[in-house]
Amino acid sequence: MFSLKDNKNKTRDLTRGPIAPQLFWFSLPLFAGSLIQQLYSTVDLIFVGQNLGKDAAAAVGASTFIIIIIIGFFIGLSVGIGVIAAREFARGEYAELSRIVHCTAGITIAFSAVFTVLGIWLSPTILEWMNTPPEIMHWGTVYIRVFLLSLFSIVSYNVGSGILRALGNSLSPMIYQLIGGIANVIGNFLFVYYWNFGIVGSAMATVVSQTLAAGLVIHHLCHMDERYRLRFGQIHIDWPLAREIFRIGIPAAIQTTVITLSNIVVQTNINGLGVNSIAAYAAYFKVENVIYLPIMSIGQACSTFVSQNVGVGKIMRSKRGTAIAIYFGLAVTAVSICTVLYFADFAFSMFTDDADVVAIGSSIAFVIMPFYFLYVFLEVLASAIRGSGSTLPTMFIILVNMCVIRIGVLKLIMYFNPTASGVAWVYPITWVFTVACLYWYYKSERWNPVKVLARPEVG
């Protein structure tokens, strides 16, 4: 029988042993955990769409990007934490690892408090900027504000899980997220279906379930190895260490934020196409997770793998791991694309019984998903480069391609073909440019600390 106590000190050294099995078994819980986490909002959308109608579903969809941009900032910041933690763990520097754990806790408390207040205050203004239809403005604002009460829990879970993954433990975060996911389903049933709390009930279910998952992660951090476990009395912001975390993490956070901002621009144009298109895209982004989440999980596994191996100077092993991760991603993506497209109408009908919304959603899927193999290269190469500690170049590449070029392409499409399926072409077009730039940078090996240090100084 599984015991949470038995799982407390499980870590994994990824710097030795066969690469393919390590990446596979490490990424599997990452995928399961990510799927469960995404199911939180998917379950919300299903209960809201089926019980409260398409206007309520559209309100949740229109609110999604604001929530993602806040959470995405912290997930990006946790990249810096994970890179440094994985490096020190691989080196056996446990005193430094303890500093990272306690500094991270301090950053989480301070930043999540600020973002919660700002999010609650600014959410109506941001929804207006996004051209949200008046009929769903009120419920979109209410959903965001209640949801943001769980921000500290969401950030604590993601940052804490990032530390556990850096230590080679991807199983425990998945188990804790599973427990929270079950609580979310039960909460939606009680708050939305049984007690009729409406859209507020859906957000309340997320607050309760995310808090449960975060509590389990924090409990785990408090019961790790004695040398680096979390002790509440030692939580503080260690500014020299924080600057190093920010040096690596802030570019990754900006990168995540920029992608979301560009998607908000896309969402703003979608909002101008009417409620049916809003609801269709809200459902599409949930269906898309069947393809996206395995790729993201393989990228996360690759990032941790590269972080540990670069930390001990094993550059060739890092490169082999990156190549194997790409092969894994392509194989999984081919299967998931075929599955989703074959069952497209059924998948979209899970979120709404409106035939027009289902038809629009399916048309979007048939435009974007055949090109999703490009995202494998994008995610794995970017993750490998970040794992080496070189986050600034990937930030600039993403900034130029996923923001500047994407917005330019969007403006052209909205001029020549202002439809939901026309807007969908924005994604594969900008993936091509982004992959080309990332591949060039990866092959140049400017991320390789051994080659960088070996270069003669100029002047």
C-alpha angles and dihedrals in degrees: 000000000000117000125195088211092057090054098056101094100033110132132159131217106216095183095086139037133042111334104210097055090045093053092044097050093039094050095045096073089041089058093046091048093047091047091052092047092051089047088066092072092032091057088047090054094046094050092043095045096046098040105030104029138243096299090060090045089050090051090055090046094049089050095049099084094052089054092045094051092055095043091041091059091058094043088053091048089051087060088070090048092049095048093051094041093050091049094051093043092053089050093048092239096148097164089058090046090055090052089052093050094051096040089050091053090053093049091049094053095046099043098042091052091053094045093048092056093044092047094051091046099045102035096097091049093049092049089053091050087053090059092242111183113255093237092065100031096096096049092043090055093046092049093051095047095051091042091053090062085076094051095103089051093047093048092045091051095048097043093043091048089050090059092048091050090049087059090053096258110126096148101069096055089050092053092049091048090050091055090049091046092055089050089051093055091048090046093051091048092052101037100037107025105027105029096029096225089153122207090344089060091055091054090045090056089056092050092053096044096045091049090053092050092046091050091055092050092049090048089052092050089052091054102045125113111321091241096064109011121135115265115185092214091060097051111124141126108266098203100201089050091041089056090054091048090049092047090061100025104044095062089049090047091049089048092054091045093049092052090051092046090053088049089051088056088051090047090051090057090045090052088059090058094066141259095296092059092045092052091045093053091045088056093042093057088054094048090045090062090077086070102028101049098059089050092049091048092051089049091051091049090049091050093053091043092052092043093055095043097044087048090064095036099256098140098156091051088052091053093049090050091052092051092048090049090055091051091050091048095050093049094048093043094052090055095044094047092053092046096049095045092048092053096033099125092045092048094053093044088063088071101040142006092214107116094206092054091048091050093049091047092052092049090053091051093051090054100047108028101063087063096049093105085077089064090061090064091042095051099040097044092046091047093049092050091047090047089059089058094253101122102143097071093050088050092056093045091051092043094055098041105032096039114023099032093036093054091047091051090046092054091052092049093048088053098048104026113014098181135114092253090045092055089051090070089069090079104054092039093056092041089063093056093043095050092049092054095044092048091051092050093046093050091048088062093217085140091059107104092199093057093040091054091045094056114105116246116252118236 
